[in-house]
Coordinates of C-alpha atoms and ligand atoms in Angstrom, one line a residue:
M914 CA 38.2 -6.1 -12.4
T915 CA 39.0 -2.5 -12.1
E916 CA 41.7 -1.5 -9.5
L917 CA 40.2 1.3 -7.7
I918 CA 43.2 3.7 -7.2
Y919 CA 40.9 6.7 -5.4
M920 CA 40.3 4.3 -2.7
T921 CA 44.0 4.6 -1.3
D922 CA 44.8 8.1 -3.0
S923 CA 41.6 10.2 -2.6
Y924 CA 43.9 12.8 -4.1
K925 CA 45.1 11.6 -7.3
Q926 CA 44.4 13.7 -10.1
E927 CA 45.8 12.5 -12.8
L928 CA 47.0 8.5 -13.7
M929 CA 48.1 6.4 -16.7
A930 CA 45.8 3.4 -17.3
R931 CA 45.4 0.9 -20.1
V932 CA 42.2 0.7 -22.1
V933 CA 40.3 -3.0 -21.3
S934 CA 37.1 -2.1 -23.3
C935 CA 35.6 0.9 -25.3
V936 CA 32.1 0.3 -26.5
Q937 CA 29.1 2.1 -28.0
K938 CA 26.0 2.5 -26.6
G939 CA 23.6 4.8 -28.4
N940 CA 25.4 8.0 -28.8
W941 CA 27.8 7.6 -25.8
W942 CA 30.7 5.3 -25.0
E943 CA 31.3 3.0 -22.2
I944 CA 35.1 2.5 -21.4
V945 CA 36.7 0.1 -19.1
L946 CA 40.1 0.8 -17.7
D947 CA 42.8 -1.3 -15.8
K948 CA 42.6 0.6 -12.8
T949 CA 41.1 4.3 -12.3
I950 CA 40.9 7.4 -10.4
F951 CA 37.3 8.2 -11.4
Y952 CA 35.1 7.8 -8.5
P953 CA 31.5 5.6 -9.6
Q954 CA 28.5 7.1 -8.9
G955 CA 27.8 5.5 -4.9
G956 CA 27.5 5.6 -1.4
G957 CA 25.7 8.9 -1.9
Q958 CA 28.5 10.4 -3.8
P959 CA 27.9 11.8 -6.9
S960 CA 30.5 10.4 -9.8
D961 CA 33.8 12.1 -11.2
K962 CA 33.8 13.9 -14.3
G963 CA 36.8 14.4 -16.5
T964 CA 39.2 13.1 -19.4
I965 CA 40.6 9.9 -20.6
K966 CA 43.2 10.7 -23.2
G967 CA 44.6 8.6 -25.8
K968 CA 47.1 8.7 -28.8
H969 CA 44.6 9.1 -31.0
G970 CA 41.2 10.4 -29.4
T971 CA 40.2 12.0 -26.1
A972 CA 36.8 11.2 -24.1
T973 CA 35.2 13.5 -21.9
V974 CA 33.7 11.3 -19.0
K975 CA 30.5 12.3 -17.8
H976 CA 29.7 9.8 -15.6
V977 CA 31.2 6.6 -13.7
R978 CA 29.0 3.5 -12.5
M979 CA 30.3 0.5 -11.0
Q980 CA 29.1 -2.5 -12.5
D981 CA 29.5 -5.7 -10.8
D982 CA 33.4 -5.4 -10.1
E983 CA 34.2 -3.0 -13.2
V984 CA 33.9 0.8 -13.3
V985 CA 32.2 1.8 -16.3
H986 CA 33.2 5.5 -17.5
E987 CA 30.4 6.7 -19.6
C988 CA 31.8 9.2 -22.4
S989 CA 31.5 11.4 -25.7
I990 CA 34.5 10.6 -27.8
E991 CA 36.4 12.9 -30.2
G992 CA 38.6 10.5 -32.5
T993 CA 39.4 7.2 -31.1
I994 CA 40.2 5.2 -28.1
E995 CA 42.1 2.4 -28.7
I996 CA 41.5 -1.2 -26.4
G997 CA 45.1 -2.1 -25.0
K998 CA 46.8 1.1 -25.1
F999 CA 47.6 3.3 -22.3
V1000 CA 45.8 6.7 -21.7
E1001 CA 46.3 9.6 -19.5
C1002 CA 43.3 10.1 -17.3
T1003 CA 42.5 13.4 -15.4
I1004 CA 39.5 13.8 -13.4
D1005 CA 37.9 17.3 -12.7
W1006 CA 39.5 18.3 -9.7
N1007 CA 37.2 20.9 -8.6
T1008 CA 34.2 18.9 -8.6
R1009 CA 35.6 15.7 -7.1
Y1010 CA 37.4 18.0 -4.1
Q1011 CA 33.9 19.5 -3.6
N1012 CA 32.5 15.7 -3.7
M1013 CA 35.2 15.0 -1.0
R1014 CA 34.2 17.9 1.3
V1015 CA 30.7 17.2 1.1
H1016 CA 31.2 13.3 1.8
S1017 CA 33.5 14.0 4.5
A1018 CA 31.2 16.5 5.9
G1019 CA 28.5 13.9 6.2
H1020 CA 30.9 11.7 8.3
V1021 CA 31.3 14.9 10.9
V1022 CA 27.7 15.6 10.9
H1023 CA 26.7 12.0 11.8
E1024 CA 29.3 12.0 14.2
A1025 CA 27.3 15.3 15.8
V1026 CA 24.1 13.3 15.4
R1027 CA 25.5 10.3 17.6
L1028 CA 26.9 12.8 20.3
V1029 CA 23.4 14.6 20.4
A1030 CA 20.9 11.5 19.8
P1031 CA 22.5 8.3 20.2
Y1032 CA 19.6 6.3 19.8
L1033 CA 19.1 6.8 16.2
D1034 CA 20.4 4.1 13.5
P1035 CA 22.1 5.4 10.5
I1036 CA 20.1 4.4 6.8
K1037 CA 21.9 5.9 4.3
G1038 CA 23.6 9.3 3.3
E1039 CA 23.3 11.5 0.2
H1040 CA 26.5 13.8 -0.3
G1041 CA 25.4 15.4 -3.5
K1042 CA 24.1 18.9 -4.1
T1043 CA 21.5 17.8 -1.8
A1044 CA 23.1 16.6 1.5
Y1045 CA 21.8 14.6 3.7
I1046 CA 22.1 11.7 6.7
Q1047 CA 19.0 9.5 7.1
Y1048 CA 18.0 7.9 10.4
Q1049 CA 15.4 5.3 11.5
G1050 CA 14.0 7.1 14.3
S1051 CA 12.7 10.8 15.0
L1052 CA 14.5 13.7 16.0
P1053 CA 12.8 16.8 17.7
I1054 CA 13.7 20.2 15.2
D1055 CA 15.4 22.2 17.9
K1056 CA 18.5 19.9 18.1
K1057 CA 19.5 21.3 14.9
T1058 CA 21.7 24.3 16.4
R1059 CA 23.1 21.7 18.8
I1060 CA 24.0 19.2 16.0
E1061 CA 25.4 22.0 14.0
Q1062 CA 27.4 23.5 17.0
Q1063 CA 28.8 19.8 17.8
A1064 CA 29.8 19.1 14.0
N1065 CA 31.5 22.6 13.7
D1066 CA 33.5 21.7 17.3
L1067 CA 34.8 18.9 15.3
I1068 CA 36.0 20.6 12.4
N1069 CA 37.6 23.1 14.5
Q1070 CA 39.5 20.5 16.8
N1071 CA 41.1 19.9 13.1
L1072 CA 40.8 16.1 13.4
H1073 CA 42.2 13.4 10.9
L1074 CA 39.9 11.4 8.6
K1075 CA 42.0 8.1 8.3
T1076 CA 41.3 4.9 6.0
E1077 CA 42.4 1.6 6.5
F1078 CA 41.3 -2.0 5.1
V1079 CA 40.3 -4.5 7.2
T1080 CA 38.7 -8.1 6.8
L1081 CA 34.8 -8.2 7.6
D1082 CA 35.6 -9.7 11.4
E1083 CA 37.7 -6.8 12.2
L1084 CA 35.2 -4.5 10.8
K1085 CA 32.6 -6.4 12.7
A1086 CA 34.4 -6.1 15.8
R1087 CA 35.5 -2.3 15.7
A1088 CA 33.0 -0.5 13.3
S1089 CA 30.5 1.6 15.0
Y1090 CA 27.4 0.9 12.4
I1091 CA 27.4 -2.3 10.2
P1092 CA 25.5 -1.7 6.9
E1093 CA 23.1 -4.5 5.4
H1094 CA 24.7 -5.1 2.3
L1095 CA 28.5 -5.3 2.4
P1096 CA 29.8 -5.1 -1.2
K1097 CA 31.1 -8.4 -1.4
H1098 CA 34.0 -7.8 -3.9
K1099 CA 35.1 -4.8 -2.9
P1100 CA 37.9 -4.4 -0.4
L1101 CA 36.1 -3.4 3.2
R1102 CA 37.3 -0.2 4.2
I1103 CA 36.8 2.0 7.3
L1104 CA 37.3 5.7 8.1
S1105 CA 37.8 7.0 11.3
I1106 CA 37.4 10.5 12.1
G1107 CA 39.9 11.4 15.1
E1108 CA 39.3 8.9 18.2
Y1109 CA 35.6 8.4 17.0
P1110 CA 34.8 4.4 16.2
P1111 CA 35.5 3.6 12.6
I1112 CA 32.4 3.2 10.0
P1113 CA 32.6 1.6 7.0
D1114 CA 33.1 3.5 3.7
G1115 CA 34.0 3.3 -0.1
G1116 CA 33.9 7.2 -0.6
T1117 CA 36.7 9.8 -1.2
Q1118 CA 37.6 11.5 2.0
V1119 CA 39.8 15.2 2.8
K1120 CA 42.8 14.5 5.2
T1121 CA 41.6 16.7 7.8
T1122 CA 38.4 18.4 9.1
N1123 CA 39.5 21.6 8.6
E1124 CA 39.1 21.0 4.8
I1125 CA 35.9 21.0 5.0
G1126 CA 35.2 24.3 6.5
E1127 CA 32.0 25.4 8.0
I1128 CA 29.0 23.3 8.2
T1129 CA 25.3 24.3 8.3
I1130 CA 22.2 22.4 9.2
P1131 CA 19.4 24.0 7.3
S1132 CA 16.9 21.6 8.4
I1133 CA 16.0 18.3 10.0
D1134 CA 13.0 16.5 8.2
N1135 CA 10.8 14.3 10.2
T1136 CA 8.6 11.5 8.2
V1137 CA 6.6 8.6 9.7
D1138 CA 9.6 6.6 11.6
Q1139 CA 12.2 8.0 9.8
V1140 CA 14.3 11.5 10.2
R1141 CA 16.8 13.1 7.4
V1142 CA 19.3 15.7 8.9
Y1143 CA 19.9 18.0 6.0
Y1144 CA 23.8 19.7 6.1
T1145 CA 25.9 22.0 3.6
V1146 CA 29.0 23.3 3.5
A1147 CA 30.7 26.1 2.0
S1148 CA 32.0 26.2 -1.4
E1149 CA 36.0 25.8 -1.5
T1150 CA 36.4 29.4 -2.2
E1151 CA 33.7 30.5 0.7
N1152 CA 36.0 28.7 2.7
K1153 CA 39.0 29.8 2.1
D1154 CA 37.3 33.7 2.1
A1155 CA 35.7 32.8 5.2
T1156 CA 38.8 34.4 7.0
A1157 CA 40.0 37.1 4.5
D1158 CA 39.1 40.4 5.6
Q1159 CA 36.4 41.1 2.6
S1160 CA 33.9 43.5 1.8
I1161 CA 30.5 42.4 1.9
A1162 CA 27.5 43.6 -0.3
A1163 CA 25.0 45.1 1.5
P1164 CA 21.9 42.7 0.3
Q1165 CA 24.1 40.0 1.5
F1166 CA 24.7 41.5 4.7
I1167 CA 20.8 42.1 5.1
G1168 CA 20.4 38.3 4.4
L1169 CA 22.8 37.8 7.5
L1170 CA 21.0 40.2 9.7
L1171 CA 17.5 38.6 9.2
D1172 CA 18.8 35.1 9.6
A1173 CA 20.2 36.5 13.0
E1174 CA 16.7 37.8 13.7
R1175 CA 14.9 34.5 12.7
E1176 CA 17.6 32.3 14.9
A1177 CA 16.9 34.5 18.0
K1178 CA 13.6 34.9 17.6
E1179 CA 13.2 31.3 17.3
L1180 CA 15.6 30.8 20.5
V1181 CA 13.6 33.4 22.6
A1182 CA 10.3 31.1 21.6
E1183 CA 12.2 28.2 22.7
S1184 CA 13.7 29.4 25.9
D1185 CA 13.0 29.8 29.8
K1186 CA 15.6 31.9 30.3
S1187 CA 14.7 35.6 32.0
A1188 CA 14.7 38.7 29.6
E1189 CA 18.0 39.9 30.8
E1190 CA 19.8 36.9 30.0
L1191 CA 18.0 36.8 26.4
R1192 CA 19.4 40.5 25.8
I1193 CA 23.1 39.6 26.8
M1194 CA 22.4 36.5 24.5
L1195 CA 21.1 38.2 21.5
L1196 CA 21.8 41.8 21.7
G1197 CA 25.0 41.6 23.6
P1198 CA 28.5 42.4 22.1
K1199 CA 29.0 38.7 21.8
S1200 CA 25.9 37.8 20.0
E1201 CA 25.5 37.4 16.2
L1202 CA 23.8 40.7 16.1
G1203 CA 26.9 42.0 17.9
R1204 CA 29.5 40.4 15.6
L1205 CA 27.2 41.4 12.4
T1206 CA 26.6 45.1 13.7
K1207 CA 31.0 45.3 14.1
Q1208 CA 31.1 44.2 10.5
I1209 CA 29.0 47.3 9.1
R1210 CA 32.7 48.6 8.3
Q1211 CA 32.7 45.9 5.6
V1212 CA 29.7 47.3 3.5
P1213 CA 30.3 49.8 0.8
A1214 CA 30.1 53.3 2.6
A1215 CA 26.7 54.4 0.3
D1216 CA 25.0 51.3 1.6
R1217 CA 26.1 51.6 5.0
A1218 CA 23.0 54.1 6.2
N1219 CA 20.1 51.9 4.9
V1220 CA 22.2 48.9 6.0
G1221 CA 22.0 50.7 9.5
V1222 CA 18.5 51.0 9.7
V1223 CA 17.9 47.4 9.1
V1224 CA 20.3 46.7 12.0
N1225 CA 18.2 49.0 14.2
Q1226 CA 14.5 47.1 13.0
V1227 CA 16.1 43.7 13.8
K1228 CA 17.5 44.8 17.1
Q1229 CA 13.8 46.4 17.7
S1230 CA 12.3 43.2 16.7
I1231 CA 14.5 40.8 18.7
E1232 CA 13.7 43.2 21.9
Q1233 CA 9.8 43.0 21.2
A1234 CA 10.1 39.4 20.9
I1235 CA 11.7 39.4 24.3
C1236 CA 9.2 41.6 26.0
N1237 CA 6.1 39.5 24.2
N1238 CA 7.7 36.4 25.4
P1239 CA 5.0 35.1 28.3
F1240 CA 7.9 33.4 30.0
T1241 CA 10.4 36.3 30.2
H1242 CA 9.5 38.6 33.0
S1243 CA 11.0 41.8 31.3
P1244 CA 11.4 44.8 33.4
I1245 CA 10.6 47.5 30.1
H1246 CA 7.3 48.1 29.7
P1247 CA 5.7 51.1 27.5
S1248 CA 5.3 54.1 29.7
S1249 CA 1.8 54.8 30.8
D1250 CA 2.2 58.6 30.6
S1251 CA 2.9 58.8 27.0
W1252 CA 1.1 61.5 25.2
I1253 CA 0.2 61.9 21.5
D1254 CA 1.4 64.8 19.3
V1255 CA -1.8 65.4 17.0
T1256 CA 0.2 67.7 14.6
L1257 CA 2.4 65.4 13.4
P1258 CA 2.1 64.5 9.8
G1259 CA 0.5 61.0 9.1
N1260 CA 2.2 57.8 8.1
R1261 CA 2.3 57.0 4.4
P1262 CA 1.1 53.4 3.7
P1263 CA 3.9 51.2 2.3
E1264 CA 4.0 51.0 -1.8
G1265 CA 4.7 47.9 -3.1
H1266 CA 5.9 47.6 -6.6
L1267 CA 6.6 44.4 -9.0
H1268 CA 9.2 41.2 -7.8
I1269 CA 12.4 41.5 -9.5
V1270 CA 11.8 38.5 -11.2
S1271 CA 8.5 39.5 -12.8
Q1272 CA 10.2 43.0 -13.5
A1273 CA 12.7 40.7 -15.4
I1274 CA 9.8 38.7 -17.2
M1275 CA 8.6 41.7 -18.5
E1276 CA 11.5 43.5 -19.6
I1277 CA 12.8 40.1 -21.5
T1278 CA 9.5 39.7 -23.2
R1279 CA 9.8 43.4 -24.3
I1280 CA 13.3 42.9 -25.7
F1281 CA 12.5 39.5 -27.8
E1282 CA 8.8 41.1 -28.8
R1283 CA 11.3 43.8 -31.0
I1284 CA 12.2 41.0 -32.9
G1285 CA 9.3 39.5 -33.5
F1286 CA 9.5 36.8 -31.1
T1287 CA 5.9 36.2 -29.5
R1288 CA 5.7 35.2 -25.8
V1289 CA 3.7 31.6 -25.4
R1290 CA 2.9 29.5 -22.4
H1291 CA 3.4 25.6 -22.2
P1292 CA 2.8 23.7 -19.6
E1293 CA 4.7 23.3 -16.4
V1294 CA 3.6 19.8 -15.7
D1295 CA 4.2 17.9 -18.8
W1296 CA 4.7 14.4 -19.9
D1297 CA 8.2 12.8 -19.9
W1298 CA 7.9 12.8 -23.4
Y1299 CA 8.2 16.6 -24.0
A1300 CA 10.6 17.0 -21.3
F1301 CA 13.4 14.4 -22.4
E1302 CA 12.5 11.6 -24.7
S1303 CA 11.5 14.0 -27.4
L1304 CA 14.3 16.0 -26.9
N1305 CA 16.6 13.0 -27.8
M1306 CA 16.8 11.6 -24.2
P1307 CA 15.3 8.3 -23.7
P1308 CA 14.9 6.7 -20.1
E1309 CA 18.0 5.0 -20.0
S1310 CA 20.0 8.3 -21.1
P1311 CA 22.8 9.4 -18.6
A1312 CA 22.4 12.7 -20.0
R1313 CA 19.2 13.3 -17.9
D1314 CA 20.9 13.2 -14.8
E1315 CA 21.7 16.8 -15.4
W1316 CA 18.3 18.1 -14.5
E1317 CA 17.2 16.9 -11.1
T1318 CA 14.0 16.3 -11.9
F1319 CA 10.8 15.7 -9.6
F1320 CA 8.6 12.9 -11.3
I1321 CA 5.4 12.8 -11.0
Q1322 CA 3.7 8.8 -11.2
Y1323 CA 0.4 9.6 -13.1
P1324 CA -2.4 7.1 -11.7
G1325 CA -3.7 5.5 -14.6
K1326 CA -3.5 5.7 -18.0
P1327 CA -5.1 8.3 -20.2
K1328 CA -8.1 6.4 -21.5
E1329 CA -9.2 5.8 -18.0
R1330 CA -8.4 9.5 -17.0
H1331 CA -11.4 11.0 -18.7
S1332 CA -13.8 7.8 -18.0
G1333 CA -15.9 9.9 -15.3
G1334 CA -15.2 10.2 -11.7
R1335 CA -12.9 12.5 -10.5
R1336 CA -9.8 13.5 -11.6
P1337 CA -7.1 12.8 -9.5
I1338 CA -5.3 16.0 -7.9
E1339 CA -2.4 15.7 -10.2
S1340 CA -4.1 16.1 -13.3
R1341 CA -5.8 19.5 -12.3
G1342 CA -1.8 20.9 -13.8
D1343 CA -2.9 18.4 -16.7
P1344 CA -1.1 19.8 -20.1
I1345 CA -3.7 20.3 -22.3
A1346 CA -2.3 17.8 -25.3
P1347 CA -2.5 20.0 -28.4
P1348 CA -5.1 18.8 -31.2
N1349 CA -2.6 16.8 -32.7
A1350 CA -1.0 15.1 -30.1
G1351 CA -3.8 12.5 -29.3
L1352 CA -4.1 11.4 -26.0
Q1353 CA -4.1 7.5 -27.9
D1354 CA -0.4 8.2 -28.6
D1355 CA 1.2 6.4 -25.7
R1356 CA 4.7 8.2 -25.7
K1357 CA 2.6 10.7 -24.1
T1358 CA 1.3 8.5 -21.3
G1359 CA 3.2 6.9 -18.2
Q1360 CA 5.8 9.3 -16.1
M1361 CA 5.0 13.1 -15.7
V1362 CA 7.7 15.5 -14.5
L1363 CA 7.6 19.2 -13.3
T1364 CA 9.2 20.1 -16.0
P1365 CA 13.0 20.8 -15.5
H1366 CA 13.7 23.3 -18.0
T1367 CA 11.4 25.2 -20.5
S1368 CA 12.7 23.1 -23.7
N1369 CA 9.5 20.9 -23.3
G1370 CA 8.2 23.7 -25.4
Q1371 CA 10.0 23.0 -28.1
V1372 CA 8.5 20.0 -29.6
R1373 CA 4.9 21.3 -28.2
E1374 CA 5.3 24.7 -30.4
M1375 CA 6.4 22.5 -33.4
E1376 CA 2.9 20.7 -32.9
K1377 CA 0.8 23.7 -33.4
G1378 CA 2.4 23.8 -37.0
K1379 CA 2.8 27.5 -37.8
L1380 CA 5.8 28.4 -39.2
P1381 CA 8.2 30.0 -39.1
I1382 CA 8.6 29.8 -35.3
R1383 CA 9.9 32.4 -33.1
M1384 CA 8.6 31.7 -29.7
I1385 CA 9.8 33.1 -26.5
N1386 CA 8.6 30.4 -23.9
I1387 CA 8.7 31.6 -20.5
A1388 CA 8.0 29.1 -17.4
K1389 CA 8.5 28.2 -14.0
C1390 CA 10.9 24.9 -13.7
Y1391 CA 11.8 22.8 -10.6
R1392 CA 15.0 20.9 -9.7
R1393 CA 15.9 19.4 -6.6
Q1394 CA 18.6 21.8 -6.0
S1395 CA 19.2 24.6 -3.4
D1396 CA 22.4 26.5 -2.9
V1397 CA 23.9 30.0 -3.8
S1398 CA 23.4 29.8 -7.1
H1399 CA 20.3 27.4 -7.2
V1400 CA 16.7 27.6 -6.0
P1401 CA 14.3 24.4 -6.5
M1402 CA 11.9 26.7 -8.0
L1403 CA 13.4 28.6 -11.0
H1404 CA 12.3 30.6 -14.0
Q1405 CA 13.5 29.8 -18.0
F1406 CA 13.0 31.4 -20.7
E1407 CA 13.5 29.6 -24.3
G1408 CA 13.9 30.9 -27.2
L1409 CA 13.0 28.7 -30.1
Y1410 CA 13.7 29.8 -34.0
I1411 CA 12.4 27.3 -37.0
D1412 CA 12.7 28.5 -40.7
K1413 CA 14.6 27.4 -43.7
N1414 CA 18.4 28.3 -43.4
V1415 CA 18.8 29.4 -40.0
S1416 CA 22.8 29.4 -39.0
I1417 CA 24.6 30.0 -36.0
G1418 CA 25.4 33.4 -37.1
D1419 CA 21.6 34.0 -36.6
L1420 CA 21.9 32.4 -33.2
K1421 CA 25.0 34.6 -32.0
G1422 CA 23.3 37.5 -33.2
V1423 CA 20.2 37.2 -31.3
I1424 CA 22.1 36.4 -28.1
D1425 CA 24.4 39.4 -29.0
Y1426 CA 21.3 41.8 -29.4
F1427 CA 19.8 40.5 -26.0
F1428 CA 22.7 41.2 -24.0
K1429 CA 23.2 44.6 -25.6
Q1430 CA 19.5 45.5 -24.6
Y1431 CA 19.1 43.9 -21.4
Y1432 CA 22.9 44.5 -19.6
G1433 CA 24.1 47.7 -21.9
P1434 CA 26.8 47.7 -24.6
E1435 CA 29.9 47.5 -22.0
R1436 CA 29.1 43.8 -20.6
K1437 CA 30.7 40.9 -22.1
S1438 CA 29.6 37.6 -23.1
R1439 CA 30.8 34.3 -24.9
L1440 CA 29.9 30.9 -26.3
R1441 CA 31.5 27.9 -25.1
P1442 CA 31.0 24.8 -27.0
F1443 CA 29.1 22.0 -25.0
H1444 CA 26.8 19.0 -25.0
F1445 CA 22.8 18.9 -25.2
Q1446 CA 21.2 15.9 -26.4
F1447 CA 18.7 18.1 -28.0
T1448 CA 21.2 20.8 -30.3
E1449 CA 23.7 20.3 -32.1
P1450 CA 26.3 21.9 -32.1
S1451 CA 25.6 22.9 -28.4
F1452 CA 26.9 25.8 -26.6
E1453 CA 27.1 27.3 -23.3
V1454 CA 26.7 30.9 -22.5
D1455 CA 28.5 33.2 -19.9
I1456 CA 28.5 36.6 -18.9
N1457 CA 31.1 38.4 -17.1
C1458 CA 30.0 38.3 -13.5
G1459 CA 28.2 41.4 -12.1
V1460 CA 29.2 40.3 -8.6
C1461 CA 32.9 41.4 -8.9
L1462 CA 32.6 42.2 -12.8
G1463 CA 35.3 39.6 -13.9
R1464 CA 37.7 39.7 -10.9
G1465 CA 36.6 36.5 -9.3
C1466 CA 34.1 36.3 -5.9
K1467 CA 32.1 33.2 -4.7
F1468 CA 29.2 33.7 -6.8
C1469 CA 31.2 33.2 -10.1
K1470 CA 33.9 30.8 -11.7
E1471 CA 37.0 32.9 -12.5
G1472 CA 34.7 36.0 -13.2
W1473 CA 32.4 34.1 -15.7
V1474 CA 28.6 33.2 -15.0
E1475 CA 27.0 30.6 -16.8
L1476 CA 23.7 31.6 -18.1
A1477 CA 22.8 28.4 -19.4
G1478 CA 22.6 27.0 -23.2
A1479 CA 22.1 27.3 -26.7
G1480 CA 22.2 25.4 -30.1
M1481 CA 21.3 24.8 -33.3
V1482 CA 18.0 22.8 -32.8
H1483 CA 18.9 18.8 -33.8
P1484 CA 17.7 17.3 -36.7
T1485 CA 15.9 14.4 -34.3
V1486 CA 14.2 16.8 -32.2
I1487 CA 12.6 18.7 -35.4
K1488 CA 11.2 15.2 -36.4
N1489 CA 9.7 14.6 -33.0
G1490 CA 7.8 18.0 -33.7
G1491 CA 6.3 16.9 -36.8
L1492 CA 8.8 18.7 -39.5
D1493 CA 11.0 17.7 -41.6
P1494 CA 14.8 18.2 -40.5
Q1495 CA 15.8 18.2 -44.4
V1496 CA 13.8 21.2 -45.3
Y1497 CA 13.5 23.2 -41.7
N1498 CA 16.4 24.0 -39.0
G1499 CA 16.7 26.5 -36.1
F1500 CA 17.8 27.2 -33.2
A1501 CA 17.1 27.3 -29.3
F1502 CA 18.5 28.2 -26.2
G1503 CA 17.2 28.3 -22.9
W1504 CA 18.3 30.7 -19.8
G1505 CA 17.4 31.0 -16.1
I1506 CA 15.3 34.2 -15.1
E1507 CA 17.1 34.6 -11.8
R1508 CA 20.6 34.4 -13.2
V1509 CA 20.0 36.9 -16.0
A1510 CA 18.5 39.4 -13.3
M1511 CA 20.7 38.6 -10.8
M1512 CA 23.8 39.8 -13.3
K1513 CA 22.3 43.0 -14.2
S1514 CA 25.0 45.3 -12.8
G1515 CA 23.9 47.1 -9.9
T1516 CA 22.0 43.9 -8.5
Q1517 CA 24.6 42.9 -6.4
L1518 CA 23.3 39.5 -5.4
D1519 CA 25.1 36.7 -4.2
D1520 CA 23.0 34.5 -3.0
I1521 CA 20.1 33.3 -5.2
R1522 CA 18.0 32.1 -2.8
L1523 CA 17.3 35.7 -1.0
L1524 CA 15.0 36.6 -4.2
Y1525 CA 12.6 34.0 -2.5
S1526 CA 12.8 34.9 1.3
N1527 CA 9.8 37.1 0.7
D1528 CA 11.1 39.6 3.0
V1529 CA 10.2 43.0 2.2
R1530 CA 13.1 44.7 3.4
F1531 CA 15.2 43.0 1.2
L1532 CA 12.8 43.3 -1.8
E1533 CA 12.3 46.7 -1.3
Q1534 CA 15.3 47.4 -2.6
F1535 CA 15.2 46.8 -6.1
Ligands
LIG1136 N1 17.3 23.3 -21.3 C1 18.5 23.8 -21.4 C2 18.9 23.8 -19.5 O1 17.8 23.7 -18.7 C3 18.9 24.9 -21.9 C4 18.9 24.8 -23.6 C5 17.8 25.2 -24.1 C6 20.0 24.2 -24.0 C7 17.7 25.4 -25.3 C8 20.0 23.8 -25.5 C9 18.7 24.7 -26.3 O2 19.9 24.0 -19.3

């Protein structure tokens, strides 16, 4: 039984522990210690990452799980980790602290929901990259603002989060909610926020609510009889920056203005207040728009005029919404004695242009064409085999967790699929299997995915049987994530070069060539050793941040932004593509188009989601 140190001290970042067992499983290792500070995935909180260092080796902990009453650390190991010896454990504190803040925020949101809708019964919570609390029952979506306000009220009261261990009877007597399956072997722990009734909890928690910072409720999602209240917290740096007097980039400021406009219009539509009251509330100095107007000084001087135009447009559009609302009786009516000046020049119809992502796709395609890479297309809905298994990630591989994948259960086996009748909807995006990938092949049946990366094109391209391969596969990818630097639908471009005697030097050469062509000679890049199942060795490619030019801002990590991965194609993958790894080798890289485009200097965008907000006033700038 592992002693769970994180239960009593969630701020402990380092620990000496003794190795109880260390077993190889496939191509990773599983370590059990006598005690641990690593949080195993559970209760909606993602697991910790970090390192376990012994005298003769270091284990990199990638995932941690609870198995019976033991904490199993899933790792890769350099050197050896000896059983019975002491090791030094260190957790990746940034990840843990963010997880803790998100988890604690979940409890605050739950208290806020209980204040607004005490009739809802909690079912579960998810406190990872996507965070929500799920309840039995339903909740009108217009409660969103109330819940957000209540949650931030609790945050601003700077309440203490206290954990204590209790007996089952005590827990039943005190807790506001008793989950159905209480863990049998774990100590029963309860968490209370300020004076609110305690809740059973096994996660790691911050000490005071001000460590969480502002909470946002982006949506409330009702299904038949359940409802999810989604929430987000600012990243820790954003939280710290919130009070600092910072400069704001124009696109970000415009994004805030558009948010204010949308919220104001929603309020007008739901409100039965008079026009005058609405005007004070939504356009007055204390309104969100009023507050933003004051902050316009923080926008770089060169952009202020443009931003000013948007401020006026937003004001007019809110004013219009107030006038048009049938419930508000506006004293303002267009004057009836208006006249038309027929000598005025006409209005030019607006001209459109390609979306920034389409522009980037064209430019990237052209850059690679010049060194002999051809753009190809591969399915965006594909078999698990191409997206994972053929890439050295069998179904049980923990490495798959990195790609937050949408799986599709394919109805029926392929043979039945073509036996007449209407084809199921999912099969309309059916990847057309290449000629040599016979549908009888069992590996290409079973689950399908919305491809989470373009690497599914690697084996598919090899199966075409034409060598050497110099492809650039550009496609949409899907992952279950949304925050300042992630969107659920993104674009990637995947380079693959397969020939005889390809070297890492060739890979570095191609990457350098691309950066020079796309960003200009002054931007810096670096290759960081990394791990992917389908490349060996693997790298992550970073570029110095285009928002702060390397100084450090809320978008980047200390001045560097990760553009995704690269490496030498793993022999197993080459074999799965039907080629002989003794004869052929090569490299691959896969990068996100949105990120690559955002990092271009001049594109000072620090929230990737703005790209898909579909507001012309934003898009016109690029
Ligand atoms: N497919 C990887 C990702 O999405 C990137 C990658 C591509 C890494 C090719 C190595 C080689 O993160």
